[in-house]
CSV table of C-alpha atoms in Angstrom, one decimal:
chain,number,residue,atom,x,y,z
A,273,UNK,CA,0.0,0.0,0.0
A,274,UNK,CA,1.4,3.4,-1.0
A,275,UNK,CA,1.4,6.2,1.6
A,276,UNK,CA,0.5,9.6,0.1
A,277,UNK,CA,0.5,12.9,1.8
A,278,UNK,CA,-2.3,15.1,0.5
A,279,UNK,CA,-2.5,18.7,1.5
A,280,UNK,CA,-5.4,21.1,1.3
A,281,UNK,CA,-5.7,22.9,-2.0
A,282,UNK,CA,-3.6,26.1,-1.9
A,283,UNK,CA,-6.6,28.2,-3.0
A,284,UNK,CA,-8.9,26.8,-0.3
A,285,UNK,CA,-6.2,27.0,2.3
A,286,UNK,CA,-5.6,30.7,1.5
A,287,UNK,CA,-9.3,31.4,1.5
A,288,UNK,CA,-9.7,29.9,5.0
A,289,UNK,CA,-6.7,31.7,6.3
A,290,UNK,CA,-7.9,35.1,5.0
A,291,UNK,CA,-11.4,34.4,6.4
A,292,UNK,CA,-9.9,33.7,9.8
A,293,UNK,CA,-7.9,36.9,9.8
A,294,UNK,CA,-11.0,38.9,8.8
A,295,UNK,CA,-13.1,37.3,11.5
A,296,UNK,CA,-10.4,38.5,13.9
A,297,UNK,CA,-10.9,42.0,12.7
A,298,UNK,CA,-7.9,42.3,10.4
A,299,UNK,CA,-8.5,44.0,7.1
A,300,UNK,CA,-7.2,41.9,4.2
A,301,UNK,CA,-7.8,42.6,0.6
A,302,UNK,CA,-8.8,39.2,-0.7
A,303,UNK,CA,-7.1,38.6,-4.0
A,304,UNK,CA,-6.4,34.9,-3.4
A,305,UNK,CA,-9.6,33.0,-4.3
A,306,UNK,CA,-10.9,32.5,-7.8
A,307,UNK,CA,-14.6,32.8,-7.0
A,308,UNK,CA,-16.7,34.8,-9.5
A,309,UNK,CA,-17.9,37.2,-6.8
A,310,UNK,CA,-21.4,37.7,-8.2
A,311,UNK,CA,-24.9,36.9,-7.0
A,312,UNK,CA,-27.1,34.1,-8.5
A,313,UNK,CA,-29.4,35.1,-11.3
A,314,UNK,CA,-33.1,34.9,-10.0
A,315,UNK,CA,-34.1,32.7,-12.9
A,316,UNK,CA,-31.5,30.1,-11.9
A,317,UNK,CA,-32.5,30.3,-8.2
A,318,UNK,CA,-36.2,29.7,-9.2
A,319,UNK,CA,-35.2,26.7,-11.4
A,320,UNK,CA,-33.3,25.2,-8.5
A,321,UNK,CA,-36.1,25.7,-6.0
A,322,UNK,CA,-38.7,24.3,-8.5
A,323,UNK,CA,-36.7,21.1,-8.8
A,324,UNK,CA,-36.1,20.6,-5.1
A,325,UNK,CA,-38.3,17.5,-4.9
A,326,UNK,CA,-36.2,15.7,-7.4
A,327,UNK,CA,-34.3,13.6,-4.9
A,328,UNK,CA,-33.5,10.5,-7.0
A,329,UNK,CA,-30.0,9.6,-8.1
A,330,UNK,CA,-30.6,9.8,-11.9
A,331,UNK,CA,-28.3,8.5,-14.6
A,332,UNK,CA,-24.6,8.4,-13.9
A,333,UNK,CA,-23.8,10.4,-17.1
A,334,UNK,CA,-26.3,13.1,-16.1
A,335,UNK,CA,-29.9,13.9,-16.9
A,336,UNK,CA,-30.8,13.7,-20.6
A,337,UNK,CA,-32.0,17.3,-20.5
A,338,UNK,CA,-28.7,18.6,-19.2
A,339,UNK,CA,-26.7,16.5,-21.7
A,340,UNK,CA,-28.8,17.8,-24.6
A,341,UNK,CA,-28.5,21.4,-23.4
A,342,UNK,CA,-24.7,21.1,-23.1
A,343,UNK,CA,-24.5,19.5,-26.6
A,344,UNK,CA,-26.4,22.5,-27.9
A,345,UNK,CA,-24.0,24.9,-26.1
A,346,UNK,CA,-21.1,23.4,-28.0
A,347,UNK,CA,-22.9,23.1,-31.2
A,348,UNK,CA,-23.6,26.8,-31.2
A,349,UNK,CA,-19.9,27.3,-30.9
A,350,UNK,CA,-19.2,25.3,-34.1
A,351,UNK,CA,-18.6,21.9,-32.4
A,352,UNK,CA,-21.5,19.6,-33.3
A,353,UNK,CA,-21.9,17.4,-30.2
A,354,UNK,CA,-23.7,14.1,-29.5
A,355,UNK,CA,-25.5,14.2,-26.1
A,356,UNK,CA,-24.5,10.6,-25.7
A,357,UNK,CA,-20.9,11.7,-25.4
A,358,UNK,CA,-21.5,14.4,-22.8
A,359,UNK,CA,-20.8,13.4,-19.2
A,360,UNK,CA,-22.0,15.5,-16.3
A,361,UNK,CA,-20.4,15.7,-12.8
A,362,UNK,CA,-20.4,17.6,-9.6
A,363,UNK,CA,-18.1,20.3,-11.0
A,364,UNK,CA,-15.6,20.2,-13.8
A,365,UNK,CA,-12.9,19.5,-11.2
A,366,UNK,CA,-14.5,16.1,-10.5
A,367,UNK,CA,-14.7,15.4,-14.2
A,368,UNK,CA,-11.0,16.3,-14.6
A,369,UNK,CA,-10.1,13.8,-11.9
A,370,UNK,CA,-12.2,11.1,-13.5
A,371,UNK,CA,-10.6,11.8,-16.8
A,372,UNK,CA,-7.1,11.4,-15.4
A,373,UNK,CA,-8.2,8.0,-14.0
A,374,UNK,CA,-9.9,6.9,-17.2
A,375,UNK,CA,-7.0,8.0,-19.6
A,376,UNK,CA,-4.2,6.8,-17.4
A,377,UNK,CA,-0.5,7.5,-17.9
A,378,UNK,CA,1.4,10.7,-17.3
A,379,UNK,CA,0.2,14.1,-18.4
A,380,UNK,CA,1.8,17.3,-19.8
A,381,UNK,CA,0.8,20.4,-18.0
A,382,UNK,CA,1.6,24.1,-18.6
A,383,UNK,CA,3.8,25.8,-16.1
A,384,UNK,CA,2.3,27.6,-14.3
A,385,UNK,CA,-1.1,26.0,-14.2
A,386,UNK,CA,-4.1,25.7,-11.9
A,387,UNK,CA,-3.1,24.2,-8.5
A,388,UNK,CA,-5.4,21.1,-8.8
A,389,UNK,CA,-4.1,19.7,-12.1
A,390,UNK,CA,-0.8,18.5,-10.8
A,391,UNK,CA,-2.3,17.5,-7.4
A,392,UNK,CA,-5.0,15.4,-9.0
A,393,UNK,CA,-2.4,13.8,-11.3
A,394,UNK,CA,-0.3,12.7,-8.4
A,395,UNK,CA,-3.4,11.4,-6.6
A,396,UNK,CA,-4.1,9.0,-9.4
A,397,UNK,CA,-0.5,7.9,-9.7
A,398,UNK,CA,0.4,10.0,-12.7
A,399,UNK,CA,3.6,12.1,-12.8
A,400,UNK,CA,2.9,15.5,-14.4
A,401,UNK,CA,5.4,16.8,-16.9
A,402,UNK,CA,5.5,20.6,-16.4
A,403,UNK,CA,6.4,22.5,-19.5
A,404,UNK,CA,6.7,26.3,-19.4
A,405,UNK,CA,4.1,28.4,-21.2
A,406,UNK,CA,5.3,30.5,-24.1
A,407,UNK,CA,6.8,33.9,-23.0
A,408,UNK,CA,4.0,36.3,-22.2
A,409,UNK,CA,1.4,33.6,-22.5
A,410,UNK,CA,-0.3,31.1,-20.3
A,411,UNK,CA,-2.7,28.1,-20.3
A,412,UNK,CA,-0.7,26.0,-22.7
A,413,UNK,CA,2.7,24.3,-22.6
A,414,UNK,CA,5.1,25.9,-25.1
A,415,UNK,CA,4.6,23.8,-28.3
A,416,UNK,CA,8.3,24.2,-29.1
A,417,UNK,CA,9.2,22.4,-25.8
A,418,UNK,CA,6.5,19.7,-25.6
A,419,UNK,CA,7.9,17.2,-28.1
A,420,UNK,CA,11.3,17.1,-26.4
A,421,UNK,CA,9.8,16.7,-22.9
A,422,UNK,CA,7.5,13.9,-24.0
A,423,UNK,CA,10.2,12.0,-25.9
A,424,UNK,CA,12.6,12.3,-22.9
A,425,UNK,CA,9.9,11.0,-20.6
A,426,UNK,CA,9.1,8.1,-22.9
A,427,UNK,CA,12.8,7.3,-23.3
A,428,UNK,CA,12.9,6.8,-19.5
A,429,UNK,CA,10.1,4.2,-19.8
A,430,UNK,CA,7.2,6.5,-18.8
A,431,UNK,CA,3.8,6.3,-20.5
A,432,UNK,CA,2.6,9.7,-21.5
A,433,UNK,CA,-0.9,9.8,-22.8
A,434,UNK,CA,-2.3,13.3,-22.6
A,435,UNK,CA,-1.7,17.0,-22.3
A,436,UNK,CA,-3.9,19.7,-20.8
A,437,UNK,CA,-4.7,23.3,-21.7
A,438,UNK,CA,-6.7,26.0,-20.0
A,439,UNK,CA,-8.5,28.5,-22.3
A,440,UNK,CA,-8.3,31.3,-21.1
A,441,UNK,CA,-5.9,30.6,-18.3
A,442,UNK,CA,-5.9,30.4,-14.5
A,443,UNK,CA,-3.4,31.7,-13.1
A,444,UNK,CA,-2.2,34.1,-15.8
A,445,UNK,CA,-5.5,35.4,-17.3
A,446,UNK,CA,-4.0,35.0,-20.8
A,447,UNK,CA,-5.6,33.3,-23.8
A,448,UNK,CA,-3.5,31.2,-26.2
A,449,UNK,CA,-3.9,32.4,-29.8
A,450,UNK,CA,-4.9,30.3,-32.8
A,451,UNK,CA,-1.4,29.8,-34.1
A,452,UNK,CA,-0.2,28.4,-30.7
A,453,UNK,CA,-3.1,26.0,-30.5
A,454,UNK,CA,-2.5,24.9,-34.1
A,455,UNK,CA,1.1,24.1,-33.4
A,456,UNK,CA,0.2,22.3,-30.2
A,457,UNK,CA,-2.4,20.2,-32.0
A,458,UNK,CA,0.2,19.1,-34.6
A,459,UNK,CA,2.5,17.9,-31.8
A,460,UNK,CA,-0.3,16.1,-30.1
A,461,UNK,CA,-1.1,14.2,-33.3
A,462,UNK,CA,2.5,13.4,-33.9
A,463,UNK,CA,2.9,12.1,-30.3
A,464,UNK,CA,-0.5,10.5,-30.1
A,465,UNK,CA,-1.6,12.5,-27.1
A,466,UNK,CA,-5.1,13.1,-25.9
A,467,UNK,CA,-5.9,16.8,-25.3
A,468,UNK,CA,-7.9,17.9,-22.3
A,469,UNK,CA,-9.1,21.4,-22.9
A,470,UNK,CA,-10.4,23.1,-19.7
A,471,UNK,CA,-12.6,25.9,-21.1
A,472,UNK,CA,-14.5,26.9,-18.0
A,473,UNK,CA,-13.5,30.6,-18.6
A,474,UNK,CA,-14.4,30.6,-22.3
A,475,UNK,CA,-17.4,32.8,-21.7
A,476,UNK,CA,-15.5,35.3,-19.7
A,477,UNK,CA,-13.0,36.4,-22.3
A,478,UNK,CA,-12.9,40.1,-21.8
A,479,UNK,CA,-13.0,41.1,-25.5
A,480,UNK,CA,-15.6,39.1,-27.4
A,481,UNK,CA,-13.7,39.9,-30.6
A,482,UNK,CA,-10.5,38.2,-29.4
A,483,UNK,CA,-10.1,35.0,-31.5
A,484,UNK,CA,-10.9,31.8,-29.5
A,485,UNK,CA,-9.6,28.5,-30.9
A,486,UNK,CA,-10.4,25.3,-29.1
A,487,UNK,CA,-8.2,22.3,-29.8
A,488,UNK,CA,-11.5,20.6,-30.6
A,489,UNK,CA,-11.8,22.9,-33.6
A,490,UNK,CA,-8.6,21.5,-35.1
A,491,UNK,CA,-8.4,18.0,-33.6
A,492,UNK,CA,-11.9,16.9,-32.6
A,493,UNK,CA,-10.8,13.2,-32.7
A,494,UNK,CA,-8.5,13.7,-29.7
A,495,UNK,CA,-9.8,16.6,-27.7
A,496,UNK,CA,-11.9,16.4,-24.5
A,497,UNK,CA,-13.5,19.7,-23.4
A,498,UNK,CA,-14.6,20.4,-19.8
A,499,UNK,CA,-16.6,23.4,-18.6
A,500,UNK,CA,-19.1,24.4,-16.0
A,501,UNK,CA,-21.1,27.3,-14.6
A,502,UNK,CA,-18.9,28.4,-11.7
A,503,UNK,CA,-17.2,31.2,-13.6
A,504,UNK,CA,-19.6,32.5,-16.2
A,505,UNK,CA,-22.7,32.4,-13.9
A,506,UNK,CA,-21.0,32.4,-10.5
A,507,UNK,CA,-22.4,29.0,-9.5
A,508,UNK,CA,-19.3,27.6,-7.9
A,509,UNK,CA,-21.1,26.4,-4.8
A,510,UNK,CA,-23.7,24.5,-6.8
A,511,UNK,CA,-21.0,22.1,-8.1
A,512,UNK,CA,-21.9,21.2,-11.7
A,513,UNK,CA,-19.7,20.5,-14.7
A,514,UNK,CA,-19.9,18.9,-18.1
A,515,UNK,CA,-17.4,17.1,-20.3
A,516,UNK,CA,-17.5,16.7,-24.1
A,517,UNK,CA,-15.8,13.5,-25.3
A,518,UNK,CA,-14.6,13.0,-28.9
A,519,UNK,CA,-16.8,11.2,-31.4
A,520,UNK,CA,-16.1,7.5,-31.3
A,521,UNK,CA,-14.5,7.5,-27.9
A,522,UNK,CA,-16.8,4.8,-26.6
A,523,UNK,CA,-14.2,3.1,-24.5
A,524,UNK,CA,-13.2,6.3,-22.8
A,525,UNK,CA,-16.9,7.1,-22.2
A,526,UNK,CA,-17.4,3.7,-20.5
A,527,UNK,CA,-14.3,4.1,-18.4
A,528,UNK,CA,-15.3,7.6,-17.3
A,529,UNK,CA,-18.8,6.5,-16.4
A,530,UNK,CA,-17.3,3.6,-14.4
A,531,UNK,CA,-15.2,6.0,-12.4
A,532,UNK,CA,-18.1,8.4,-11.9
A,533,UNK,CA,-20.3,5.5,-10.7
A,534,UNK,CA,-17.9,4.7,-7.9
A,535,UNK,CA,-17.1,8.3,-6.9
A,536,UNK,CA,-20.1,10.6,-7.2
A,537,UNK,CA,-22.9,8.3,-8.6
A,538,UNK,CA,-24.7,11.3,-10.2
A,539,UNK,CA,-24.8,15.1,-10.0
A,540,UNK,CA,-27.4,16.6,-7.7
A,541,UNK,CA,-30.8,16.4,-9.6
A,542,UNK,CA,-32.1,20.0,-8.7
A,543,UNK,CA,-28.8,21.5,-9.8
A,544,UNK,CA,-28.9,19.6,-13.1
A,545,UNK,CA,-32.3,21.2,-13.8
A,546,UNK,CA,-31.0,24.7,-13.3
A,547,UNK,CA,-27.9,23.9,-15.3
A,548,UNK,CA,-29.9,22.6,-18.2
A,549,UNK,CA,-31.7,26.0,-18.4
A,550,UNK,CA,-28.3,27.8,-18.2
A,551,UNK,CA,-26.7,25.8,-21.0
A,552,UNK,CA,-29.8,26.5,-23.2
A,553,UNK,CA,-28.5,30.1,-23.0
A,554,UNK,CA,-31.8,32.1,-22.7
A,555,UNK,CA,-31.3,35.8,-23.4
A,556,UNK,CA,-31.6,36.8,-19.7
A,557,UNK,CA,-28.6,34.7,-18.8
A,558,UNK,CA,-26.6,35.7,-21.9
A,559,UNK,CA,-27.2,39.3,-20.7
A,560,UNK,CA,-25.9,38.4,-17.2
A,561,UNK,CA,-22.8,36.8,-18.6
A,562,UNK,CA,-22.1,39.8,-20.8
A,563,UNK,CA,-22.3,42.1,-17.7
A,564,UNK,CA,-20.0,39.8,-15.8
A,565,UNK,CA,-17.5,39.7,-18.6
A,566,UNK,CA,-17.5,43.5,-18.7
A,567,UNK,CA,-17.0,43.8,-14.9
A,568,UNK,CA,-14.3,41.2,-14.7
A,569,UNK,CA,-12.4,42.9,-17.5
A,570,UNK,CA,-12.8,46.4,-16.1
A,571,UNK,CA,-11.6,45.6,-12.6
A,572,UNK,CA,-8.8,43.3,-13.9
A,573,UNK,CA,-7.4,46.1,-16.0
A,574,UNK,CA,-7.6,48.5,-13.1
A,575,UNK,CA,-5.6,46.1,-10.9
A,576,UNK,CA,-3.2,45.5,-13.7
A,577,UNK,CA,-2.5,49.3,-13.8
A,578,UNK,CA,-1.6,49.2,-10.1
A,579,UNK,CA,1.0,46.6,-10.6
A,580,UNK,CA,2.4,48.2,-13.7
A,581,UNK,CA,2.8,51.4,-11.6
A,582,UNK,CA,5.3,49.8,-9.3
A,583,UNK,CA,7.3,48.2,-12.1
A,584,UNK,CA,5.9,44.7,-12.0
A,585,UNK,CA,6.2,42.5,-15.1
A,586,UNK,CA,2.6,41.5,-15.7
A,587,UNK,CA,1.0,40.6,-19.0
A,588,UNK,CA,-2.3,42.3,-19.6
A,589,UNK,CA,-5.3,40.1,-18.6
A,590,UNK,CA,-7.5,38.8,-21.4
A,591,UNK,CA,-10.0,36.5,-19.6
A,592,UNK,CA,-11.4,35.4,-16.3
A,593,UNK,CA,-10.5,37.5,-13.3
A,594,UNK,CA,-6.7,36.8,-12.9
A,595,UNK,CA,-3.3,38.4,-13.2
A,596,UNK,CA,0.1,36.9,-12.7
A,597,UNK,CA,2.5,39.7,-11.8
A,598,UNK,CA,6.2,39.1,-11.4
A,599,UNK,CA,7.7,41.2,-8.5
A,600,UNK,CA,11.2,39.8,-8.7
A,601,UNK,CA,12.5,43.3,-9.5
A,602,UNK,CA,11.9,44.3,-5.9
A,603,UNK,CA,14.5,41.8,-4.7
A,604,UNK,CA,12.4,40.6,-1.7
A,605,UNK,CA,12.7,36.9,-2.2
A,606,UNK,CA,10.8,34.3,-4.1
A,607,UNK,CA,7.1,33.6,-4.3
A,608,UNK,CA,6.6,32.4,-0.8
A,609,UNK,CA,8.4,35.4,0.7
A,610,UNK,CA,6.6,38.0,-1.4
A,611,UNK,CA,3.3,36.4,-0.6
A,612,UNK,CA,4.0,36.5,3.1
A,613,UNK,CA,5.1,40.1,3.0
A,614,UNK,CA,2.1,41.2,1.1
A,615,UNK,CA,-0.3,39.5,3.6
A,616,UNK,CA,1.4,40.2,6.9
A,617,UNK,CA,2.8,43.7,6.3
A,618,UNK,CA,0.3,45.1,3.7
A,619,UNK,CA,-2.9,43.2,4.2
A,620,UNK,CA,-3.0,41.9,0.6
A,621,UNK,CA,-3.8,38.2,0.2
A,622,UNK,CA,-2.5,36.6,-3.0
A,623,UNK,CA,-1.3,33.1,-3.9
A,624,UNK,CA,2.4,32.2,-4.5
A,625,UNK,CA,3.4,31.2,-7.9
A,626,UNK,CA,5.1,28.0,-6.7
A,627,UNK,CA,1.6,26.7,-5.8
A,628,UNK,CA,1.0,26.7,-9.5
A,629,UNK,CA,4.1,24.7,-10.2
A,630,UNK,CA,6.3,27.8,-10.9
A,631,UNK,CA,9.9,28.3,-9.9
A,632,UNK,CA,9.8,29.1,-6.1
A,633,UNK,CA,12.7,31.5,-6.6
A,634,UNK,CA,10.7,33.8,-8.8
A,635,UNK,CA,8.5,36.3,-7.0
A,636,UNK,CA,5.4,35.6,-9.1
A,637,UNK,CA,2.0,35.6,-7.6
A,638,UNK,CA,-1.6,34.9,-8.7
A,639,UNK,CA,-4.0,37.7,-8.2
A,640,UNK,CA,-7.8,37.2,-8.4
A,641,UNK,CA,-9.8,40.4,-8.6
A,642,UNK,CA,-13.4,39.0,-8.3
A,643,UNK,CA,-13.8,39.5,-4.6
A,644,UNK,CA,-13.3,43.2,-4.9
A,645,UNK,CA,-16.8,43.8,-6.2
A,646,UNK,CA,-18.4,44.1,-2.8
A,647,UNK,CA,-19.1,42.4,0.5
A,648,UNK,CA,-22.8,42.0,0.1
A,649,UNK,CA,-25.1,40.7,-2.7
A,650,UNK,CA,-26.5,44.2,-3.0
A,651,UNK,CA,-23.0,45.7,-3.6
A,652,UNK,CA,-22.0,43.0,-6.1
A,653,UNK,CA,-25.2,43.4,-8.0
A,654,UNK,CA,-24.7,47.2,-8.1
A,655,UNK,CA,-21.2,46.6,-9.4
A,656,UNK,CA,-22.5,44.2,-12.0
A,657,UNK,CA,-24.9,46.8,-13.4
A,658,UNK,CA,-22.8,49.9,-13.0
A,659,UNK,CA,-21.5,51.6,-16.2
A,660,UNK,CA,-18.6,52.9,-14.1
A,661,UNK,CA,-17.9,50.2,-11.4
A,662,UNK,CA,-14.5,51.7,-10.6
A,663,UNK,CA,-16.2,54.8,-9.2
A,664,UNK,CA,-18.3,52.8,-6.7
A,665,UNK,CA,-17.0,53.8,-3.3
A,666,UNK,CA,-16.2,50.2,-2.1
A,667,UNK,CA,-14.4,49.3,-5.3
A,668,UNK,CA,-12.5,52.6,-5.4
A,669,UNK,CA,-11.6,52.0,-1.7
A,670,UNK,CA,-10.3,48.5,-2.4
A,671,UNK,CA,-8.2,49.8,-5.3
A,672,UNK,CA,-6.8,52.6,-3.2
A,673,UNK,CA,-5.9,50.1,-0.5
A,674,UNK,CA,-4.2,48.0,-3.1
A,675,UNK,CA,-2.2,50.9,-4.5
A,676,UNK,CA,-1.1,52.0,-1.0
A,677,UNK,CA,0.1,48.5,-0.1
A,678,UNK,CA,1.9,48.0,-3.4
A,679,UNK,CA,3.6,51.4,-3.1
A,680,UNK,CA,4.7,50.6,0.4
A,681,UNK,CA,6.1,47.3,-0.9
A,682,UNK,CA,8.0,48.9,-3.7
A,683,UNK,CA,9.5,51.5,-1.3
A,684,UNK,CA,11.5,48.8,0.3
A,685,UNK,CA,13.6,48.4,-2.8
A,686,UNK,CA,14.6,52.1,-2.7
A,687,UNK,CA,15.4,52.0,1.0
A,688,UNK,CA,12.5,54.3,2.0
A,689,UNK,CA,11.4,54.2,5.5
A,690,UNK,CA,7.6,53.6,5.9
A,691,UNK,CA,5.2,53.0,8.6
A,692,UNK,CA,3.8,49.5,8.7
A,693,UNK,CA,0.0,49.3,8.7
A,694,UNK,CA,-1.6,48.4,11.9
A,695,UNK,CA,-2.2,44.6,12.2
A,696,UNK,CA,-5.9,45.1,12.9
A,697,UNK,CA,-8.1,47.8,11.3
A,698,UNK,CA,-11.9,47.8,11.0
A,699,UNK,CA,-13.2,47.0,7.5
A,700,UNK,CA,-15.1,50.0,6.2
A,701,UNK,CA,-18.9,49.6,5.8
A,702,UNK,CA,-20.7,51.0,2.8
A,703,UNK,CA,-24.4,51.6,2.6
């Protein structure tokens, strides 16, 4: 029997630590947790409540209505989809874990990449192969480096069966362009690799005109897509996700269902009912997604400006609610050290880059902006509907607090003497 030490997900651990500090009265700007930070749309709430009496397990693959709605979602994006090759689960995170078990072998991951990819791979006995993203990019392993990494691993006797991409990316907020995806697909074909494309942020690309190419557009025979509603419609706590399997992948389908039957049995029936309505994309939900896309982009760009002002190297965000600034120019240590300084001395909570598989010596951190929108549902809804969210007093206050903390941090490099913030300050209340 193999002994394995499993630690709490870095994002969840940071969230709990920041919540603890806040309960103790400390003001912490929460930039560490990738929650969409928006209220539930009333139509979804009503659908969930209306299905509350549906307490049966249901099909392992998910209810037919949800699978058909998800198939329609992809078909409208140029990917004709058979509902029989859609599998639903309690979140795309669970589906990713099931896919790793079903596919087997080692997997190529971009570096940096979402904290759970490598952790899940290790849980199933796979050894992740971390390949740096292209310079200034994120979400995909550099196509120029993938072939060599896979061949070296196979020469050592390892079985490498898959690679994973995130479009757009967490942690960098970047979207890989069509040319990069095309090169990566060519290599995947050459090396006979399955591609898992995590597209949970697809509908929160900031600029709708930005070209989006899924590997499934170019290599439908070897691409699996996962997505969910936790980001586009802020339903993270409802735990629902869907996976689109390639046509003809009946063996993979059977294997994934076998895994699902032993781990989660079936997604929650009432949530499936609401999710089916969401994936049908009625106009009222499309309008909500568009408002969210606008808010995420506006605030992410404002936070990006604050980091640029102190000389950080940070690519402009393109999707989701993330940035990945490099603060190495300050000379204050690696990612763990800079994260600790930001939290303990400046009241700014971020995640260290090494949690995403990055070089611990580099002072890169993941910044999530989506909890800046307000402390209450009323504030968040106001932010969502505001034509000028940056002028709302609570968002402006959060951005000012961030600017002050970052400028204090930067002053260390120049030998300036500054007053440390008090450890405990009351969080301002806004009416």
